[in-house]
Amino acid sequence: MPLVIILYVLLGTVVAGLLCLIPSLHIYNVAGIVLLIWFKVRDVIPYYVIAPLFMSMIVAYSFLNNIPMTFFAAADESAGASILPSVDMVKNGKGRDASILSGLGSLAGIIILIIFTPFFYFIWTYVTAVISPHLHWLLGIIMVFYIMSEWPKGAGRGKTPWEKFKDSWRNVFAGMVTFTLSAIVGLIVTTKPLTPPELSYQSIMPIFLGFFAFPSIIQTLISDSKIPHKQYKSKYINAGYSDFGVAALPGIIGGLIASYMPAVTAGIGAIFASHMTNHRNLQQASFEKPTQPGTVVKLYTPEIYYQQERVFLIGGGVTKLLYYVGAFLLLFVLTDLTPNGMGRGGLNVLLKPVFSPEKGDYFIMLATIIFSGSISMLALIWFTDITIKLLPKINIKKIYIVIIFVLLLIVYFMGGGLTGIFIAAVTTCIGCIPVFYNCRRSHCMAVLLVPIALNMAGYSDAIARILKLI
Amino acid sequence: MKGFTHFMSGIAAATFIPEVVRMSTSSRLDTVEGAASSFIILLAGAFGILPDTMDFKLGQFFSIAEYEIDPDPRNPDPQAMTDIFAKAVNEAGDTGKDVRVQLFPIQLGASLWRQYNIIFEPDEVIIQFNEIVKTSQVPIPNTAPPPERRVGRTKLRYELKARTNEICWMNRAVRWLRHKIKGEDPPPGPVKPSTLDILSGTQFAFHKESDGKIYFNWLPWHRTWSHSYVLGFFLSIPIYIIAYLLNLHHWWLYGLVAYLGFFVHLTEDMTGHIGGALFWPFHKPRSEGLELFKASDPRTNFSIDYAAMVLIIYNLDRFSTKKIPLLQTWYGHIVFLLLFLVIPLFIYFKVVAKIKEKLHSAKKIGLEEPDGTGEAIVD
């Protein structure tokens, strides 16, 4: 049996690793297809490999997705403004560093998961037991802060208050519109499911492809910027122990929030963690004696500012691993307080109808994560080097056009046919608002956050009646 | 304090009201019909962040400056900038009227900005352009303008000062309390230099005082009318009315919780360098703060955020779920707070102290590097 599990873990790692190199293809789409295949051949694939197989897939995704995210994300002007260091690093020929640092963050995330095992069993179980009857308002505070903390990005130019207001509020207003429209879509699709019941486990897929995948592709297709072919290969890991130390705290906080709170993504968790920690301010720029002729002062930029690039990438890797892998691992923390585990996330939703965790599975899953994570890290280094070699030969726009057709086929066959295509088209329009108006893309998560919070509080029927959905 | 800290503190404060926690419990542990599943706690968070929201998303646009300094990104002229600045200061001195000047950032690309400093000598204002910086405020080496286009300086006819002499009864009270806590203020130094680089600009107001000097007021629109206990009370009135009209159980708690969030924000802000116009519109001047912490200090903010989280869990369990065995005995409460609040924060401060020590030693290395990049980390 152990050998069979190892083989399937290897299979899951390789399959997911290769497929996740395709830009815009999410692991949950791949997992949905694998689940569909398993339904057909369930006599051939043993039941006990299901969880390790899917776990290895999500581990591989957490690592290898860094490659398309680093090299093929639309690196145009508006993406640059979102201050993603990886975009900047690729532009400066340091894409390899960005990809590997993110991967190392995920590797650090695995170590954190191992160290946190007693915490998950003896403290986190109590935390979840205490807060679970309060999740509706906890989700509410996430939404309220998320909306209220989007500050105006414009400089406020204008002669009158109204002109200044207009100049500043573009992104804030766009964020609020995106949030509201996404919430309405969420209320509609949760009240009146538009996909057929037999495909209910994939009902959310067209919505998410519309909100996130298609707008990213559109952004890349219309973007003028090109991936710089010249990328440098560093001899060493360009980070110190202190970078990992500083990144661990926001990474863990963001990861724990995202892994437990339903519909809260790694991005949202990371925003909360950055607001909470913000250790860059430990040392601020200071005025020193001038060092250059003709100047009055030298503004000293502290080392911690430069460190932020590394901290962001490593912390992001930690958060991402805790969000995807940790959320699934928590399903296997079975205690008297949590008889059904504490798992969250898309994979839990997908597997719930076909799989139930048992006591003792936790350590098998932990071993799976270590094994798959080690292979994935090596694969990340290898595939990053291959990607860099292929960069001059790749026409990313042509690849994205092919991906559009692949995703449309997935939506058509697994997401409810023409209805699914229609839903994806509507959500693509909404998902394009953040792309063009430079507000947070995670506002689209209101599609789940609002219905879940209202449902948990017992208001979903009342809201559906107000919206005349029932 | 940072917005998130106010937000979390407001929520934590609301959870100290047992009825609020019980109303917010969705598993219907509360037996009062209709009392479960309330979102009442959101009001504490929303009102906790509201004063700054009103300032930065609304109030600042109503503060129209008499002079604007908006340099041309293609050809910024530091001399022209200091000339306008000095004109504003001199006008305030000559006329005795308050004059405001608005400075804008110089954006060169989606994520590229020209950084500049405003430096104040006793009789002079100087603007110096630095390197181009990314939105992360990290400078790009060798991008400073040539020396002849880098610095502008203009003489001022009036001396600037950072502390006002014209203090009201509220400021006197705050100063008295500050002196009791911290001892006497150090002698007032010169106006500190400012840096302007990314996203938004800044505004200064100049006010001539009886000693003939000009009081230099940074962000004159911040923490004024929006940071008033009185305004908070008036803003909570619609909440009481709406809750009453919706026939909500314990309707009076909704307004109270909203006001609590607002109150906590203003009180926390008083620990910083700028206080607030606490009794606007009855008493309009903005007070000084107790100057105990810098609003951006990560240690203060993180420790309050963490404490708020622990206290929220503590209160939720005490008043609703009752799942934590430690909290079943009276001494358990002490052990809980010691284990999960005091000891972790003690460890945190120890670790941060080590990081700070390391940062200070790193600074010396940084100064030796002309481009400020420190130790080379790439090939």
PDB file of N, CA, C and O in Angstrom, chain B residues 62-108:
ATOM      1  N   PHE B  62     -11.654  69.163   0.349  1.00  0.00           N
ATOM      2  CA  PHE B  62     -12.272  70.455   0.660  1.00  0.00           C
ATOM      3  C   PHE B  62     -11.255  71.476   1.144  1.00  0.00           C
ATOM      4  O   PHE B  62     -11.591  72.636   1.335  1.00  0.00           O
ATOM      5  N   SER B  63     -10.034  71.032   1.364  1.00  0.00           N
ATOM      6  CA  SER B  63      -8.996  71.955   1.804  1.00  0.00           C
ATOM      7  C   SER B  63      -8.260  72.473   0.560  1.00  0.00           C
ATOM      8  O   SER B  63      -7.270  71.897   0.108  1.00  0.00           O
ATOM      9  N   ILE B  64      -8.799  73.526  -0.015  1.00  0.00           N
ATOM     10  CA  ILE B  64      -8.230  74.079  -1.260  1.00  0.00           C
ATOM     11  C   ILE B  64      -7.077  75.015  -0.892  1.00  0.00           C
ATOM     12  O   ILE B  64      -7.271  76.001  -0.176  1.00  0.00           O
ATOM     13  N   ALA B  65      -5.909  74.675  -1.401  1.00  0.00           N
ATOM     14  CA  ALA B  65      -4.724  75.476  -1.065  1.00  0.00           C
ATOM     15  C   ALA B  65      -4.663  76.749  -1.898  1.00  0.00           C
ATOM     16  O   ALA B  65      -5.090  76.764  -3.057  1.00  0.00           O
ATOM     17  N   GLU B  66      -4.133  77.806  -1.301  1.00  0.00           N
ATOM     18  CA  GLU B  66      -3.958  79.066  -2.025  1.00  0.00           C
ATOM     19  C   GLU B  66      -2.862  78.911  -3.086  1.00  0.00           C
ATOM     20  O   GLU B  66      -2.899  79.555  -4.126  1.00  0.00           O
ATOM     21  N   TYR B  67      -1.880  78.080  -2.790  1.00  0.00           N
ATOM     22  CA  TYR B  67      -0.778  77.860  -3.745  1.00  0.00           C
ATOM     23  C   TYR B  67      -0.602  76.370  -3.990  1.00  0.00           C
ATOM     24  O   TYR B  67      -0.665  75.575  -3.055  1.00  0.00           O
ATOM     25  N   GLU B  68      -0.387  76.020  -5.262  1.00  0.00           N
ATOM     26  CA  GLU B  68      -0.138  74.619  -5.601  1.00  0.00           C
ATOM     27  C   GLU B  68       1.231  74.486  -6.249  1.00  0.00           C
ATOM     28  O   GLU B  68       1.600  75.299  -7.108  1.00  0.00           O
ATOM     29  N   ILE B  69       1.965  73.484  -5.840  1.00  0.00           N
ATOM     30  CA  ILE B  69       3.269  73.212  -6.451  1.00  0.00           C
ATOM     31  C   ILE B  69       3.165  71.850  -7.122  1.00  0.00           C
ATOM     32  O   ILE B  69       3.154  70.809  -6.460  1.00  0.00           O
ATOM     33  N   ASP B  70       3.007  71.889  -8.438  1.00  0.00           N
ATOM     34  CA  ASP B  70       2.783  70.674  -9.204  1.00  0.00           C
ATOM     35  C   ASP B  70       3.815  70.624 -10.330  1.00  0.00           C
ATOM     36  O   ASP B  70       3.562  71.052 -11.457  1.00  0.00           O
ATOM     37  N   PRO B  71       5.007  70.092 -10.040  1.00  0.00           N
ATOM     38  CA  PRO B  71       6.101  70.189 -11.012  1.00  0.00           C
ATOM     39  C   PRO B  71       5.842  69.393 -12.291  1.00  0.00           C
ATOM     40  O   PRO B  71       5.169  68.351 -12.247  1.00  0.00           O
ATOM     41  N   ASP B  72       6.398  69.886 -13.374  1.00  0.00           N
ATOM     42  CA  ASP B  72       6.298  69.211 -14.665  1.00  0.00           C
ATOM     43  C   ASP B  72       7.192  67.966 -14.615  1.00  0.00           C
ATOM     44  O   ASP B  72       8.399  68.085 -14.420  1.00  0.00           O
ATOM     45  N   PRO B  73       6.644  66.772 -14.796  1.00  0.00           N
ATOM     46  CA  PRO B  73       7.467  65.559 -14.679  1.00  0.00           C
ATOM     47  C   PRO B  73       8.625  65.538 -15.684  1.00  0.00           C
ATOM     48  O   PRO B  73       9.673  64.971 -15.416  1.00  0.00           O
ATOM     49  N   ARG B  74       8.419  66.174 -16.863  1.00  0.00           N
ATOM     50  CA  ARG B  74       9.479  66.126 -17.882  1.00  0.00           C
ATOM     51  C   ARG B  74      10.585  67.120 -17.590  1.00  0.00           C
ATOM     52  O   ARG B  74      11.720  66.942 -17.987  1.00  0.00           O
ATOM     53  N   ASN B  75      10.215  68.213 -16.926  1.00  0.00           N
ATOM     54  CA  ASN B  75      11.218  69.246 -16.684  1.00  0.00           C
ATOM     55  C   ASN B  75      10.975  69.927 -15.325  1.00  0.00           C
ATOM     56  O   ASN B  75      10.637  71.105 -15.260  1.00  0.00           O
ATOM     57  N   PRO B  76      11.155  69.193 -14.240  1.00  0.00           N
ATOM     58  CA  PRO B  76      10.882  69.792 -12.927  1.00  0.00           C
ATOM     59  C   PRO B  76      11.921  70.849 -12.567  1.00  0.00           C
ATOM     60  O   PRO B  76      13.112  70.653 -12.805  1.00  0.00           O
ATOM     61  N   ASP B  77      11.447  71.949 -12.016  1.00  0.00           N
ATOM     62  CA  ASP B  77      12.341  73.077 -11.721  1.00  0.00           C
ATOM     63  C   ASP B  77      12.304  73.348 -10.203  1.00  0.00           C
ATOM     64  O   ASP B  77      11.356  73.952  -9.701  1.00  0.00           O
ATOM     65  N   PRO B  78      13.336  72.913  -9.483  1.00  0.00           N
ATOM     66  CA  PRO B  78      13.297  73.066  -8.017  1.00  0.00           C
ATOM     67  C   PRO B  78      13.275  74.524  -7.579  1.00  0.00           C
ATOM     68  O   PRO B  78      12.685  74.850  -6.543  1.00  0.00           O
ATOM     69  N   GLN B  79      13.891  75.395  -8.376  1.00  0.00           N
ATOM     70  CA  GLN B  79      13.934  76.812  -7.987  1.00  0.00           C
ATOM     71  C   GLN B  79      12.521  77.420  -8.047  1.00  0.00           C
ATOM     72  O   GLN B  79      12.111  78.149  -7.143  1.00  0.00           O
ATOM     73  N   ALA B  80      11.798  77.074  -9.112  1.00  0.00           N
ATOM     74  CA  ALA B  80      10.426  77.596  -9.236  1.00  0.00           C
ATOM     75  C   ALA B  80       9.570  77.092  -8.070  1.00  0.00           C
ATOM     76  O   ALA B  80       8.702  77.815  -7.563  1.00  0.00           O
ATOM     77  N   MET B  81       9.843  75.883  -7.627  1.00  0.00           N
ATOM     78  CA  MET B  81       9.059  75.291  -6.536  1.00  0.00           C
ATOM     79  C   MET B  81       9.325  76.022  -5.217  1.00  0.00           C
ATOM     80  O   MET B  81       8.388  76.355  -4.485  1.00  0.00           O
ATOM     81  N   THR B  82      10.604  76.280  -4.924  1.00  0.00           N
ATOM     82  CA  THR B  82      10.898  76.973  -3.662  1.00  0.00           C
ATOM     83  C   THR B  82      10.405  78.419  -3.710  1.00  0.00           C
ATOM     84  O   THR B  82      10.001  78.978  -2.682  1.00  0.00           O
ATOM     85  N   ASP B  83      10.403  79.002  -4.911  1.00  0.00           N
ATOM     86  CA  ASP B  83       9.904  80.380  -5.036  1.00  0.00           C
ATOM     87  C   ASP B  83       8.427  80.460  -4.637  1.00  0.00           C
ATOM     88  O   ASP B  83       8.009  81.367  -3.908  1.00  0.00           O
ATOM     89  N   ILE B  84       7.656  79.494  -5.133  1.00  0.00           N
ATOM     90  CA  ILE B  84       6.210  79.487  -4.792  1.00  0.00           C
ATOM     91  C   ILE B  84       6.032  79.246  -3.297  1.00  0.00           C
ATOM     92  O   ILE B  84       5.222  79.893  -2.633  1.00  0.00           O
ATOM     93  N   PHE B  85       6.832  78.314  -2.765  1.00  0.00           N
ATOM     94  CA  PHE B  85       6.731  77.977  -1.347  1.00  0.00           C
ATOM     95  C   PHE B  85       7.006  79.215  -0.494  1.00  0.00           C
ATOM     96  O   PHE B  85       6.256  79.549   0.433  1.00  0.00           O
ATOM     97  N   ALA B  86       8.090  79.912  -0.839  1.00  0.00           N
ATOM     98  CA  ALA B  86       8.477  81.100  -0.064  1.00  0.00           C
ATOM     99  C   ALA B  86       7.415  82.188  -0.186  1.00  0.00           C
ATOM    100  O   ALA B  86       7.126  82.911   0.781  1.00  0.00           O
ATOM    101  N   LYS B  87       6.825  82.295  -1.375  1.00  0.00           N
ATOM    102  CA  LYS B  87       5.779  83.300  -1.589  1.00  0.00           C
ATOM    103  C   LYS B  87       4.605  83.051  -0.637  1.00  0.00           C
ATOM    104  O   LYS B  87       4.047  83.988  -0.043  1.00  0.00           O
ATOM    105  N   ALA B  88       4.276  81.769  -0.474  1.00  0.00           N
ATOM    106  CA  ALA B  88       3.165  81.421   0.418  1.00  0.00           C
ATOM    107  C   ALA B  88       3.499  81.775   1.869  1.00  0.00           C
ATOM    108  O   ALA B  88       2.667  82.350   2.589  1.00  0.00           O
ATOM    109  N   VAL B  89       4.716  81.449   2.292  1.00  0.00           N
ATOM    110  CA  VAL B  89       5.127  81.749   3.675  1.00  0.00           C
ATOM    111  C   VAL B  89       5.127  83.267   3.887  1.00  0.00           C
ATOM    112  O   VAL B  89       4.590  83.782   4.897  1.00  0.00           O
ATOM    113  N   ASN B  90       5.736  83.980   2.946  1.00  0.00           N
ATOM    114  CA  ASN B  90       5.838  85.437   3.093  1.00  0.00           C
ATOM    115  C   ASN B  90       4.454  86.096   3.094  1.00  0.00           C
ATOM    116  O   ASN B  90       4.217  87.069   3.814  1.00  0.00           O
ATOM    117  N   GLU B  91       3.554  85.556   2.280  1.00  0.00           N
ATOM    118  CA  GLU B  91       2.202  86.121   2.233  1.00  0.00           C
ATOM    119  C   GLU B  91       1.502  85.941   3.585  1.00  0.00           C
ATOM    120  O   GLU B  91       0.829  86.857   4.071  1.00  0.00           O
ATOM    121  N   ALA B  92       1.707  84.766   4.184  1.00  0.00           N
ATOM    122  CA  ALA B  92       1.107  84.537   5.512  1.00  0.00           C
ATOM    123  C   ALA B  92       1.671  85.537   6.519  1.00  0.00           C
ATOM    124  O   ALA B  92       0.942  86.062   7.374  1.00  0.00           O
ATOM    125  N   GLY B  93       2.976  85.805   6.426  1.00  0.00           N
ATOM    126  CA  GLY B  93       3.614  86.754   7.345  1.00  0.00           C
ATOM    127  C   GLY B  93       3.184  88.182   7.090  1.00  0.00           C
ATOM    128  O   GLY B  93       2.900  88.945   8.038  1.00  0.00           O
ATOM    129  N   ASP B  94       3.089  88.566   5.803  1.00  0.00           N
ATOM    130  CA  ASP B  94       2.748  89.953   5.453  1.00  0.00           C
ATOM    131  C   ASP B  94       1.301  90.293   5.780  1.00  0.00           C
ATOM    132  O   ASP B  94       0.992  91.365   6.292  1.00  0.00           O
ATOM    133  N   THR B  95       0.402  89.356   5.446  1.00  0.00           N
ATOM    134  CA  THR B  95      -1.027  89.670   5.575  1.00  0.00           C
ATOM    135  C   THR B  95      -1.617  89.233   6.921  1.00  0.00           C
ATOM    136  O   THR B  95      -2.673  89.710   7.308  1.00  0.00           O
ATOM    137  N   GLY B  96      -0.948  88.288   7.591  1.00  0.00           N
ATOM    138  CA  GLY B  96      -1.496  87.752   8.837  1.00  0.00           C
ATOM    139  C   GLY B  96      -2.598  86.739   8.604  1.00  0.00           C
ATOM    140  O   GLY B  96      -3.184  86.210   9.555  1.00  0.00           O
ATOM    141  N   LYS B  97      -2.880  86.472   7.322  1.00  0.00           N
ATOM    142  CA  LYS B  97      -3.923  85.482   7.009  1.00  0.00           C
ATOM    143  C   LYS B  97      -3.295  84.088   6.884  1.00  0.00           C
ATOM    144  O   LYS B  97      -2.121  83.973   6.528  1.00  0.00           O
ATOM    145  N   ASP B  98      -4.087  83.057   7.136  1.00  0.00           N
ATOM    146  CA  ASP B  98      -3.581  81.689   6.964  1.00  0.00           C
ATOM    147  C   ASP B  98      -3.434  81.390   5.473  1.00  0.00           C
ATOM    148  O   ASP B  98      -4.335  81.709   4.685  1.00  0.00           O
ATOM    149  N   VAL B  99      -2.319  80.784   5.119  1.00  0.00           N
ATOM    150  CA  VAL B  99      -2.067  80.429   3.707  1.00  0.00           C
ATOM    151  C   VAL B  99      -1.672  78.961   3.659  1.00  0.00           C
ATOM    152  O   VAL B  99      -0.900  78.484   4.491  1.00  0.00           O
ATOM    153  N   ARG B 100      -2.255  78.260   2.671  1.00  0.00           N
ATOM    154  CA  ARG B 100      -1.925  76.834   2.527  1.00  0.00           C
ATOM    155  C   ARG B 100      -1.189  76.590   1.214  1.00  0.00           C
ATOM    156  O   ARG B 100      -1.437  77.285   0.221  1.00  0.00           O
ATOM    157  N   VAL B 101      -0.304  75.635   1.229  1.00  0.00           N
ATOM    158  CA  VAL B 101       0.398  75.267  -0.004  1.00  0.00           C
ATOM    159  C   VAL B 101       0.299  73.749  -0.189  1.00  0.00           C
ATOM    160  O   VAL B 101       0.466  72.988   0.760  1.00  0.00           O
ATOM    161  N   GLN B 102      -0.042  73.367  -1.409  1.00  0.00           N
ATOM    162  CA  GLN B 102      -0.225  71.941  -1.728  1.00  0.00           C
ATOM    163  C   GLN B 102       0.907  71.490  -2.645  1.00  0.00           C
ATOM    164  O   GLN B 102       1.147  72.102  -3.681  1.00  0.00           O
ATOM    165  N   LEU B 103       1.600  70.438  -2.244  1.00  0.00           N
ATOM    166  CA  LEU B 103       2.660  69.882  -3.094  1.00  0.00           C
ATOM    167  C   LEU B 103       2.189  68.553  -3.677  1.00  0.00           C
ATOM    168  O   LEU B 103       1.569  67.744  -2.973  1.00  0.00           O
ATOM    169  N   PHE B 104       2.486  68.344  -4.955  1.00  0.00           N
ATOM    170  CA  PHE B 104       2.063  67.110  -5.623  1.00  0.00           C
ATOM    171  C   PHE B 104       3.263  66.209  -5.916  1.00  0.00           C
ATOM    172  O   PHE B 104       4.386  66.698  -6.070  1.00  0.00           O
ATOM    173  N   PRO B 105       3.016  64.895  -6.036  1.00  0.00           N
ATOM    174  CA  PRO B 105       4.113  63.994  -6.405  1.00  0.00           C
ATOM    175  C   PRO B 105       4.456  64.135  -7.888  1.00  0.00           C
ATOM    176  O   PRO B 105       3.641  64.647  -8.665  1.00  0.00           O
ATOM    177  N   ILE B 106       5.649  63.681  -8.242  1.00  0.00           N
ATOM    178  CA  ILE B 106       6.069  63.724  -9.651  1.00  0.00           C
ATOM    179  C   ILE B 106       6.072  62.292 -10.168  1.00  0.00           C
ATOM    180  O   ILE B 106       6.985  61.518  -9.885  1.00  0.00           O
ATOM    181  N   GLN B 107       5.037  61.950 -10.915  1.00  0.00           N
ATOM    182  CA  GLN B 107       4.926  60.576 -11.416  1.00  0.00           C
ATOM    183  C   GLN B 107       5.552  60.490 -12.802  1.00  0.00           C
ATOM    184  O   GLN B 107       5.214  61.258 -13.705  1.00  0.00           O
ATOM    185  N   LEU B 108       6.453  59.514 -12.963  1.00  0.00           N
ATOM    186  CA  LEU B 108       7.166  59.376 -14.234  1.00  0.00           C
ATOM    187  C   LEU B 108       6.716  58.145 -15.014  1.00  0.00           C
ATOM    188  O   LEU B 108       7.059  57.986 -16.181  1.00  0.00           O
TER     189      LEU B 108
END
